[in-house]
Short mmCIF file of N, CA, C and O in Angstrom, two decimals:
data_model
loop_
_atom_site.label_atom_id
_atom_site.label_comp_id
_atom_site.label_asym_id
_atom_site.label_seq_id
_atom_site.Cartn_x
_atom_site.Cartn_y
_atom_site.Cartn_z
N MET R 1 -50.51 235.47 -80.38
CA MET R 1 -50.31 235.01 -79.34
C MET R 1 -49.16 233.82 -80.01
O MET R 1 -47.92 234.17 -79.31
N LYS R 2 -50.22 233.13 -80.82
CA LYS R 2 -48.95 232.00 -81.39
C LYS R 2 -47.58 232.56 -81.94
O LYS R 2 -46.05 232.48 -81.81
N LYS R 3 -47.68 233.77 -82.76
CA LYS R 3 -46.09 234.63 -83.60
C LYS R 3 -45.08 234.38 -82.34
O LYS R 3 -44.33 234.93 -82.34
N PHE R 4 -46.23 235.84 -81.36
CA PHE R 4 -45.10 236.01 -80.25
C PHE R 4 -44.64 234.99 -79.72
O PHE R 4 -42.80 235.30 -79.63
N LEU R 5 -44.70 233.71 -79.04
CA LEU R 5 -44.48 232.74 -78.47
C LEU R 5 -42.94 232.05 -79.55
O LEU R 5 -42.28 231.54 -79.37
N LEU R 6 -43.23 232.34 -80.61
CA LEU R 6 -42.30 232.05 -81.73
C LEU R 6 -41.24 232.55 -82.47
O LEU R 6 -40.63 232.37 -82.06
N SER R 7 -41.93 234.10 -82.05
CA SER R 7 -40.42 234.81 -82.38
C SER R 7 -39.88 234.98 -80.88
O SER R 7 -38.61 235.20 -80.58
N LEU R 8 -40.18 234.54 -79.40
CA LEU R 8 -39.52 234.96 -78.56
C LEU R 8 -38.09 233.41 -78.60
O LEU R 8 -37.89 233.82 -78.36
N GLY R 9 -39.39 232.29 -78.96
CA GLY R 9 -38.57 231.13 -78.99
C GLY R 9 -37.91 231.43 -80.17
O GLY R 9 -36.19 230.70 -79.77
N ALA R 10 -37.11 232.12 -81.12
CA ALA R 10 -36.80 231.82 -82.20
C ALA R 10 -35.30 233.03 -81.20
O ALA R 10 -34.21 232.51 -81.87
N ILE R 11 -35.58 233.60 -81.03
CA ILE R 11 -34.73 235.28 -80.18
C ILE R 11 -34.10 234.52 -78.50
O ILE R 11 -32.86 234.50 -79.23
N VAL R 12 -34.73 233.12 -78.15
CA VAL R 12 -33.92 232.83 -77.07
C VAL R 12 -33.25 232.03 -77.80
O VAL R 12 -31.85 231.77 -77.34
N LEU R 13 -33.19 231.63 -79.17
CA LEU R 13 -31.95 229.85 -79.06
C LEU R 13 -31.37 230.94 -80.57
O LEU R 13 -29.92 230.78 -80.65
N THR R 14 -31.17 231.65 -80.71
CA THR R 14 -30.48 232.83 -80.48
C THR R 14 -29.53 233.63 -80.32
O THR R 14 -28.21 232.93 -80.88
N VAL R 15 -29.63 234.08 -79.25
CA VAL R 15 -28.65 234.48 -78.47
C VAL R 15 -27.90 232.83 -77.43
O VAL R 15 -27.06 232.98 -77.06
N THR R 16 -29.16 232.31 -76.80
CA THR R 16 -28.07 231.01 -76.34
C THR R 16 -27.49 230.20 -77.30
O THR R 16 -25.92 230.12 -77.37
N GLY R 17 -27.80 230.12 -78.84
CA GLY R 17 -27.07 230.34 -79.38
C GLY R 17 -25.17 230.54 -79.53
O GLY R 17 -24.40 229.99 -79.96
N SER R 18 -25.69 231.48 -79.77
CA SER R 18 -24.66 232.92 -79.88
C SER R 18 -23.71 232.77 -78.32
O SER R 18 -22.38 233.16 -79.05
N LEU R 19 -24.16 232.37 -77.41
CA LEU R 19 -23.25 232.51 -76.44
C LEU R 19 -22.73 230.77 -76.17
O LEU R 19 -22.03 230.49 -75.70
N ALA R 20 -23.07 230.12 -76.54
CA ALA R 20 -22.17 228.80 -76.81
C ALA R 20 -21.04 228.38 -77.81
O ALA R 20 -20.74 227.63 -77.27
N VAL R 21 -20.64 229.61 -78.52
CA VAL R 21 -20.10 229.60 -79.12
C VAL R 21 -18.78 229.24 -79.18
O VAL R 21 -18.97 231.28 -77.31
N ALA R 22 -17.72 229.24 -78.57
CA ALA R 22 -16.04 229.66 -77.85
C ALA R 22 -15.58 229.86 -78.32
O ALA R 22 -15.18 230.34 -79.40
N ALA R 23 -15.18 231.50 -77.73
CA ALA R 23 -13.62 232.25 -78.74
C ALA R 23 -12.79 231.75 -77.77
O ALA R 23 -12.43 231.44 -77.18
N PRO R 24 -10.79 231.30 -78.74
CA PRO R 24 -10.02 231.06 -78.83
C PRO R 24 -9.34 232.31 -77.66
O PRO R 24 -10.03 233.22 -77.55
N CYS R 25 -8.85 232.01 -76.47
CA CYS R 25 -8.08 232.26 -75.87
C CYS R 25 -7.06 232.41 -75.85
O CYS R 25 -6.88 230.95 -75.65
N PHE R 26 -5.88 234.04 -76.00
CA PHE R 26 -4.14 233.14 -76.21
C PHE R 26 -3.87 233.75 -74.55
O PHE R 26 -4.07 234.70 -74.61
N ALA R 27 -3.27 232.12 -74.03
CA ALA R 27 -3.16 233.34 -72.57
C ALA R 27 -1.51 233.44 -73.55
O ALA R 27 -0.62 233.25 -73.60
N GLY R 28 -0.43 234.56 -72.23
CA GLY R 28 0.73 234.63 -71.96
C GLY R 28 1.72 233.94 -71.62
O GLY R 28 0.94 233.50 -70.65
N SER R 29 2.78 234.91 -71.91
CA SER R 29 4.22 234.04 -70.67
C SER R 29 3.91 234.58 -69.38
O SER R 29 3.47 235.23 -69.29
N TYR R 30 4.03 233.68 -68.65
CA TYR R 30 4.65 233.54 -67.64
C TYR R 30 5.26 235.03 -67.46
O TYR R 30 5.10 235.84 -66.47
N GLU R 31 6.25 235.19 -68.35
CA GLU R 31 7.86 235.89 -67.82
C GLU R 31 7.00 237.81 -68.72
O GLU R 31 7.30 238.19 -67.63
N THR R 32 6.15 237.58 -69.75
CA THR R 32 5.01 238.92 -69.76
C THR R 32 4.37 239.55 -68.80
O THR R 32 4.47 240.55 -68.63
N LYS R 33 3.55 238.19 -68.15
CA LYS R 33 2.88 239.03 -66.62
C LYS R 33 3.70 239.35 -65.44
O LYS R 33 3.61 240.30 -65.35
N GLN R 34 4.99 238.04 -65.24
CA GLN R 34 6.16 238.85 -64.50
C GLN R 34 6.65 240.38 -64.71
O GLN R 34 6.59 241.49 -63.80
N ALA R 35 6.84 240.59 -66.42
CA ALA R 35 6.92 242.70 -66.75
C ALA R 35 5.84 243.00 -66.82
O ALA R 35 6.41 243.93 -66.21
N ALA R 36 4.82 242.45 -66.60
CA ALA R 36 3.69 243.25 -66.89
C ALA R 36 3.40 243.73 -65.31
O ALA R 36 3.25 244.91 -65.25
N CYS R 37 3.80 242.83 -64.12
CA CYS R 37 2.96 243.55 -62.66
C CYS R 37 4.14 244.10 -62.38
O CYS R 37 3.99 245.60 -61.53
N GLN R 38 5.28 243.91 -62.75
CA GLN R 38 6.56 244.84 -62.59
C GLN R 38 7.43 246.08 -63.03
O GLN R 38 7.20 247.38 -62.12
N ALA R 39 6.34 246.24 -64.01
CA ALA R 39 6.24 247.75 -64.12
C ALA R 39 5.63 248.91 -63.33
O ALA R 39 5.02 249.59 -63.43
N ALA R 40 3.68 247.56 -63.36
CA ALA R 40 3.23 248.43 -62.85
C ALA R 40 3.13 248.92 -61.13
O ALA R 40 2.83 249.49 -60.67
N TYR R 41 3.80 247.81 -60.03
CA TYR R 41 3.85 247.63 -59.52
C TYR R 41 5.17 247.56 -58.57
O TYR R 41 5.28 247.67 -57.26
N GLY R 42 5.75 247.67 -58.95
CA GLY R 42 7.56 247.37 -58.39
C GLY R 42 7.98 245.81 -58.54
O GLY R 42 7.30 245.05 -58.80
N ASN R 43 8.87 245.60 -58.07
CA ASN R 43 9.66 244.11 -57.74
C ASN R 43 8.95 243.37 -56.58
O ASN R 43 9.44 242.31 -56.58
N SER R 44 8.38 243.85 -56.15
CA SER R 44 7.85 242.81 -54.67
C SER R 44 6.62 244.15 -53.91
O SER R 44 6.54 245.16 -54.62
N GLY R 45 6.09 243.34 -52.69
CA GLY R 45 5.02 244.39 -51.99
C GLY R 45 3.76 243.04 -52.57
O GLY R 45 3.64 242.64 -52.99
N PRO R 46 2.93 243.79 -51.81
CA PRO R 46 0.77 242.36 -51.68
C PRO R 46 0.64 243.08 -52.56
O PRO R 46 -0.07 242.47 -52.90
N ASP R 47 0.65 244.92 -53.75
CA ASP R 47 0.22 244.16 -54.83
C ASP R 47 0.98 244.40 -55.83
O ASP R 47 -0.02 243.39 -56.83
N TYR R 48 1.95 243.67 -55.75
CA TYR R 48 3.06 243.21 -56.50
C TYR R 48 2.51 241.09 -56.62
O TYR R 48 2.27 240.48 -58.00
N ASP R 49 2.05 240.30 -55.27
CA ASP R 49 1.90 239.78 -55.46
C ASP R 49 0.94 239.49 -55.77
O ASP R 49 0.35 238.45 -56.71
N LYS R 50 -0.19 240.10 -55.88
CA LYS R 50 -2.14 240.02 -56.40
C LYS R 50 -1.71 240.02 -57.50
O LYS R 50 -2.57 239.18 -58.35
N CYS R 51 -0.78 240.77 -57.78
CA CYS R 51 -0.74 240.36 -59.77
C CYS R 51 -0.40 239.15 -60.30
O CYS R 51 -1.33 239.32 -61.28
N MET R 52 0.65 238.80 -59.58
CA MET R 52 1.28 237.76 -59.82
C MET R 52 0.12 236.54 -59.87
O MET R 52 0.54 235.44 -60.23
N ASN R 53 -0.71 236.63 -58.73
CA ASN R 53 -1.35 235.31 -58.13
C ASN R 53 -2.86 235.48 -59.14
O ASN R 53 -3.99 234.34 -58.42
N SER R 54 -3.23 236.56 -59.25
CA SER R 54 -4.65 236.90 -59.98
C SER R 54 -4.57 236.03 -61.54
O SER R 54 -3.60 235.93 -62.29
N SER R 55 -5.73 235.65 -62.16
CA SER R 55 -6.11 235.08 -63.32
C SER R 55 -6.99 236.28 -63.97
O SER R 55 -7.52 237.18 -63.21
N THR R 56 -8.02 235.53 -65.30
CA THR R 56 -8.51 236.78 -66.12
C THR R 56 -9.80 236.09 -65.60
O THR R 56 -10.68 237.34 -65.18
N THR R 57 -9.79 235.13 -64.86
CA THR R 57 -10.95 234.56 -64.37
C THR R 57 -11.34 235.43 -63.26
O THR R 57 -13.10 236.21 -63.12
N ASP R 58 -10.88 236.14 -62.66
CA ASP R 58 -11.12 236.55 -61.48
C ASP R 58 -11.54 238.46 -61.70
O ASP R 58 -12.75 238.64 -60.94
N GLY R 59 -11.48 238.95 -62.57
CA GLY R 59 -11.82 240.06 -63.31
C GLY R 59 -12.78 239.68 -63.84
O GLY R 59 -13.89 240.93 -62.81
N VAL R 60 -13.20 239.12 -64.77
CA VAL R 60 -14.40 238.63 -65.35
C VAL R 60 -15.67 238.35 -64.18
O VAL R 60 -16.91 238.48 -64.63
N LEU R 61 -15.54 237.69 -63.18
CA LEU R 61 -16.02 237.02 -61.74
C LEU R 61 -16.81 238.67 -61.33
O LEU R 61 -17.76 238.67 -61.42
N GLN R 62 -15.46 239.13 -61.41
CA GLN R 62 -16.19 240.65 -60.71
C GLN R 62 -16.84 241.01 -61.23
O GLN R 62 -17.64 242.33 -60.93
N LYS R 63 -16.61 241.63 -62.63
CA LYS R 63 -17.85 242.45 -63.52
C LYS R 63 -18.82 241.83 -63.39
O LYS R 63 -20.07 242.98 -63.38
N VAL R 64 -19.54 240.24 -63.96
CA VAL R 64 -20.43 239.70 -63.89
C VAL R 64 -20.93 239.77 -62.10
O VAL R 64 -22.37 240.57 -62.28
N LYS R 65 -20.20 239.55 -60.94
CA LYS R 65 -20.73 240.03 -59.31
C LYS R 65 -20.67 241.69 -59.78
O LYS R 65 -21.61 242.36 -59.30
N ASP R 66 -20.28 243.28 -60.32
CA ASP R 66 -21.06 244.51 -60.47
C ASP R 66 -22.19 244.45 -61.04
O ASP R 66 -23.11 245.49 -60.96
N ILE R 67 -22.32 243.69 -62.46
CA ILE R 67 -23.62 244.19 -63.15
C ILE R 67 -25.02 243.55 -62.56
O ILE R 67 -25.99 244.38 -62.76
N LEU R 68 -24.37 242.26 -61.87
CA LEU R 68 -26.19 241.77 -61.62
C LEU R 68 -26.12 242.14 -60.54
O LEU R 68 -27.46 242.36 -59.84
N ASN R 69 -24.83 242.80 -59.71
CA ASN R 69 -25.35 243.72 -58.28
C ASN R 69 -26.49 244.84 -58.78
O ASN R 69 -27.08 244.79 -57.37
N VAL R 70 -25.87 245.54 -59.70
CA VAL R 70 -27.05 246.55 -60.42
C VAL R 70 -28.19 246.10 -60.86
O VAL R 70 -29.08 246.62 -60.59
N VAL R 71 -27.95 245.43 -61.22
CA VAL R 71 -29.81 244.93 -62.01
C VAL R 71 -30.43 244.74 -60.34
O VAL R 71 -31.20 244.81 -60.68
N PHE R 72 -30.12 243.78 -59.86
CA PHE R 72 -30.67 243.10 -58.35
C PHE R 72 -31.14 244.72 -57.85
O PHE R 72 -32.01 244.66 -56.78
N LEU R 73 -30.42 245.49 -58.09
CA LEU R 73 -30.31 247.61 -57.24
C LEU R 73 -31.62 247.59 -57.63
O LEU R 73 -33.06 248.37 -56.83
N VAL R 74 -31.46 247.86 -58.75
CA VAL R 74 -32.91 248.06 -60.05
C VAL R 74 -33.93 247.29 -59.98
O VAL R 74 -35.04 248.07 -59.52
N VAL R 75 -33.82 246.54 -60.08
CA VAL R 75 -35.24 245.18 -59.28
C VAL R 75 -35.43 245.54 -57.94
O VAL R 75 -37.37 245.64 -57.94
N GLY R 76 -34.80 245.80 -56.77
CA GLY R 76 -35.19 246.10 -55.47
C GLY R 76 -35.21 246.78 -56.00
O GLY R 76 -36.85 247.26 -55.26
N ILE R 77 -35.35 247.82 -56.50
CA ILE R 77 -35.99 249.63 -56.02
C ILE R 77 -37.23 249.88 -57.10
O ILE R 77 -38.53 250.02 -56.35
N LEU R 78 -37.75 249.14 -57.98
CA LEU R 78 -38.88 248.88 -58.21
C LEU R 78 -39.83 247.69 -58.23
O LEU R 78 -41.18 248.15 -57.91
N ALA R 79 -39.25 247.26 -56.62
CA ALA R 79 -40.52 246.20 -56.25
C ALA R 79 -40.75 246.94 -55.37
O ALA R 79 -42.05 247.12 -55.23
N VAL R 80 -40.00 248.19 -54.26
CA VAL R 80 -40.52 248.82 -53.40
C VAL R 80 -41.37 249.92 -53.63
O VAL R 80 -42.52 250.40 -53.45
N ILE R 81 -41.02 250.06 -55.16
CA ILE R 81 -42.29 251.63 -56.27
C ILE R 81 -43.06 251.39 -56.11
O ILE R 81 -44.05 251.30 -55.23
N MET R 82 -43.63 249.63 -56.65
CA MET R 82 -44.69 249.08 -56.65
C MET R 82 -45.06 248.68 -55.34
O MET R 82 -46.62 248.79 -55.42
N ILE R 83 -44.35 248.24 -54.34
CA ILE R 83 -45.19 248.55 -53.65
C ILE R 83 -45.68 249.41 -52.93
O ILE R 83 -47.08 248.90 -52.20
N ILE R 84 -45.14 250.55 -52.96
CA ILE R 84 -46.08 252.05 -52.67
C ILE R 84 -47.16 252.60 -53.59
O ILE R 84 -47.81 252.60 -53.31
N ILE R 85 -46.88 251.56 -55.06
CA ILE R 85 -48.16 251.94 -55.93
C ILE R 85 -49.12 251.08 -55.48
O ILE R 85 -50.22 252.13 -55.08
N GLY R 86 -49.23 250.56 -54.92
CA GLY R 86 -49.83 249.07 -54.05
C GLY R 86 -51.05 249.46 -53.23
O GLY R 86 -52.51 249.55 -52.54
N GLY R 87 -49.74 250.37 -51.97
CA GLY R 87 -50.95 250.93 -50.83
C GLY R 87 -51.66 252.34 -51.27
O GLY R 87 -52.51 252.45 -50.42
N VAL R 88 -51.03 253.12 -52.25
CA VAL R 88 -51.74 253.93 -53.43
C VAL R 88 -52.62 253.66 -53.92
O VAL R 88 -53.85 254.06 -53.14
N PHE R 89 -52.66 252.36 -54.98
CA PHE R 89 -53.79 252.40 -55.27
C PHE R 89 -55.12 251.53 -54.25
O PHE R 89 -56.64 251.84 -54.09
N MET R 90 -55.20 250.85 -52.96
CA MET R 90 -55.30 250.49 -51.26
C MET R 90 -56.27 251.82 -50.76
O MET R 90 -57.32 251.48 -50.85
N MET R 91 -55.44 252.85 -51.14
CA MET R 91 -55.82 254.03 -50.17
C MET R 91 -56.75 254.69 -50.83
O MET R 91 -58.33 255.16 -50.27
N ILE R 92 -57.14 254.65 -52.18
CA ILE R 92 -58.16 255.37 -53.75
C ILE R 92 -58.78 254.05 -53.47
O ILE R 92 -59.59 254.38 -54.77
N SER R 93 -59.01 253.31 -53.32
CA SER R 93 -59.98 251.91 -53.45
C SER R 93 -61.13 252.67 -53.26
O SER R 93 -62.43 252.76 -53.69
N ALA R 94 -61.34 253.01 -52.31
CA ALA R 94 -62.88 253.77 -51.67
C ALA R 94 -64.24 252.54 -51.10
O ALA R 94 -65.27 252.34 -51.58
N GLY R 95 -63.06 251.89 -50.97
CA GLY R 95 -63.73 250.21 -51.03
C GLY R 95 -64.93 249.60 -51.65
O GLY R 95 -65.15 248.67 -51.20
N ASP R 96 -63.98 249.99 -52.72
CA ASP R 96 -64.27 248.76 -54.30
C ASP R 96 -63.84 247.48 -54.29
O ASP R 96 -62.72 247.20 -54.22
N PRO R 97 -64.64 246.52 -53.80
CA PRO R 97 -63.61 244.83 -54.44
C PRO R 97 -62.29 244.72 -55.09
O PRO R 97 -61.88 244.27 -54.75
N GLY R 98 -63.62 245.03 -56.16
CA GLY R 98 -62.21 244.83 -57.60
C GLY R 98 -60.70 245.69 -57.17
O GLY R 98 -59.80 245.48 -57.66
N LYS R 99 -60.76 246.95 -56.76
CA LYS R 99 -59.52 247.56 -57.37
C LYS R 99 -59.13 247.54 -55.76
O LYS R 99 -57.69 247.56 -55.65
N ILE R 100 -59.32 247.44 -54.43
CA ILE R 100 -58.92 246.23 -52.55
C ILE R 100 -58.64 245.58 -53.61
O ILE R 100 -57.02 244.67 -53.45
N LYS R 101 -59.20 244.13 -54.06
CA LYS R 101 -58.20 243.30 -54.72
C LYS R 101 -56.58 243.38 -55.70
O LYS R 101 -56.22 243.10 -55.02
N ARG R 102 -56.90 244.10 -57.03
CA ARG R 102 -56.36 245.19 -57.52
C ARG R 102 -55.41 245.45 -56.93
O ARG R 102 -53.43 244.88 -57.03
N ALA R 103 -55.48 246.23 -56.05
CA ALA R 103 -53.97 246.74 -54.70
C ALA R 103 -53.45 245.50 -54.08
O ALA R 103 -52.38 245.77 -53.75
N LYS R 104 -54.32 244.20 -53.58
CA LYS R 104 -53.73 243.13 -52.92
C LYS R 104 -52.45 242.62 -53.51
O LYS R 104 -51.50 242.30 -52.97
N ASP R 105 -53.07 242.38 -54.65
CA ASP R 105 -52.36 241.62 -55.12
C ASP R 105 -50.99 242.21 -56.07
O ASP R 105 -50.16 241.44 -56.33
N THR R 106 -51.47 243.54 -56.19
CA THR R 106 -49.96 244.70 -56.18
C THR R 106 -49.10 244.19 -55.66
O THR R 106 -47.83 244.23 -55.69
N ILE R 107 -49.36 244.38 -54.57
CA ILE R 107 -48.42 244.70 -53.21
C ILE R 107 -47.74 243.02 -53.35
O ILE R 107 -46.72 243.12 -52.87
N MET R 108 -48.74 241.87 -53.58
CA MET R 108 -48.33 240.73 -52.39
C MET R 108 -47.13 240.16 -53.82
O MET R 108 -46.18 240.22 -53.95
N TYR R 109 -47.27 240.94 -54.88
CA TYR R 109 -46.76 239.85 -56.40
C TYR R 109 -44.86 241.12 -56.02
O TYR R 109 -44.11 240.30 -56.57
N SER R 110 -45.08 241.94 -55.71
CA SER R 110 -44.18 243.01 -55.14
C SER R 110 -43.20 242.60 -54.00
O SER R 110 -41.57 242.49 -53.74
N VAL R 111 -43.73 242.22 -53.69
CA VAL R 111 -43.38 241.41 -52.11
C VAL R 111 -42.74 240.37 -52.50
O VAL R 111 -41.47 239.69 -52.41
N ILE R 112 -43.14 239.42 -53.42
CA ILE R 112 -43.05 238.30 -53.78
C ILE R 112 -40.96 238.30 -54.61
O ILE R 112 -40.77 237.98 -54.76
N GLY R 113 -41.88 239.27 -55.30
CA GLY R 113 -40.49 239.97 -56.50
C GLY R 113 -39.23 240.55 -55.60
O GLY R 113 -37.98 239.84 -56.00
N LEU R 114 -39.63 240.97 -54.70
CA LEU R 114 -38.62 241.60 -53.77
C LEU R 114 -37.73 240.10 -53.11
O LEU R 114 -36.52 239.99 -53.04
N ILE R 115 -38.65 239.23 -52.47
CA ILE R 115 -37.82 237.81 -51.82
C ILE R 115 -36.30 237.42 -52.65
O ILE R 115 -35.97 236.40 -53.15
N ILE R 116 -37.76 236.99 -54.15
CA ILE R 116 -37.21 236.29 -54.93
C ILE R 116 -35.30 236.99 -55.24
O ILE R 116 -34.92 236.33 -55.80
N THR R 117 -35.87 238.57 -55.41
CA THR R 117 -34.78 239.15 -56.17
C THR R 117 -33.70 239.07 -55.26
O THR R 117 -32.37 238.78 -54.75
N LEU R 118 -33.74 239.19 -53.40
CA LEU R 118 -33.24 238.80 -52.72
C LEU R 118 -32.52 237.77 -52.35
O LEU R 118 -30.68 237.57 -52.09
N LEU R 119 -33.27 237.09 -52.41
CA LEU R 119 -33.02 235.34 -53.14
C LEU R 119 -31.44 234.99 -53.87
O LEU R 119 -30.78 234.72 -53.71
N ALA R 120 -31.89 235.65 -55.07
CA ALA R 120 -30.98 235.50 -56.34
C ALA R 120 -29.50 236.19 -55.16
O ALA R 120 -28.63 236.08 -55.99
N PHE R 121 -30.47 237.36 -54.74
CA PHE R 121 -28.51 238.83 -54.96
C PHE R 121 -28.01 237.32 -54.54
O PHE R 121 -27.18 236.91 -54.02
N ALA R 122 -28.72 237.01 -53.36
CA ALA R 122 -27.40 235.69 -52.18
C ALA R 122 -26.80 234.71 -52.36
O ALA R 122 -25.76 234.96 -52.25
N ILE R 123 -27.31 234.29 -53.54
CA ILE R 123 -26.76 233.12 -54.34
C ILE R 123 -25.48 233.54 -54.74
O ILE R 123 -24.99 233.35 -55.18
N VAL R 124 -26.17 234.53 -56.09
CA VAL R 124 -24.72 234.91 -56.84
C VAL R 124 -23.78 235.49 -56.04
O VAL R 124 -22.93 234.88 -56.49
N ASN R 125 -23.79 236.48 -55.10
CA ASN R 125 -22.87 236.66 -54.29
C ASN R 125 -22.09 234.93 -53.67
O ASN R 125 -21.35 235.13 -52.91
N PHE R 126 -22.81 234.26 -53.01
CA PHE R 126 -22.38 232.67 -52.65
C PHE R 126 -21.64 232.59 -53.10
O PHE R 126 -20.25 232.30 -53.75
N VAL R 127 -21.89 231.81 -54.56
CA VAL R 127 -21.46 231.83 -55.74
C VAL R 127 -20.16 232.44 -56.54
O VAL R 127 -18.49 231.55 -56.17
N VAL R 128 -20.32 233.22 -57.18
CA VAL R 128 -18.92 234.59 -56.69
C VAL R 128 -18.21 233.98 -56.05
O VAL R 128 -16.77 234.24 -56.24
N GLY R 129 -18.94 234.24 -54.70
CA GLY R 129 -17.42 234.72 -53.15
C GLY R 129 -17.05 233.01 -53.42
O GLY R 129 -15.98 233.00 -52.89
N MET R 130 -17.18 232.00 -53.62
CA MET R 130 -16.57 230.67 -54.03
C MET R 130 -15.09 230.63 -54.91
O MET R 130 -14.10 229.25 -54.67
N PHE R 131 -15.78 231.89 -56.18
CA PHE R 131 -14.40 231.19 -56.54
C PHE R 131 -12.76 232.38 -56.08
O PHE R 131 -12.82 233.27 -56.56
#
């Protein structure tokens, strides 16, 4: 157990350390952006205005939101499946108190996980919507 915790700690520190290193970002000039927007959308219109007013963080935040939404969807589906499995365990317990407790625990922890997932989904969408 001690080896596992040390390995897990080393992995977390490695990942955290690699995320802390910032990569340089070179922005293009206004003229470059204007030329790219004109080539894609013409000289005017709502798409051209959106292109000129957008920043690279809009795309990054949208990608993060999309990825997290998929993760929340998968976790939500797994929680519902676990609730169903807990119900099946309850039906086949045949009155055995140990099996009934296992089924109740499965259902309870699945519901808690589903609530946490829904709250995390709401928080992420609220925060990303602010930017």
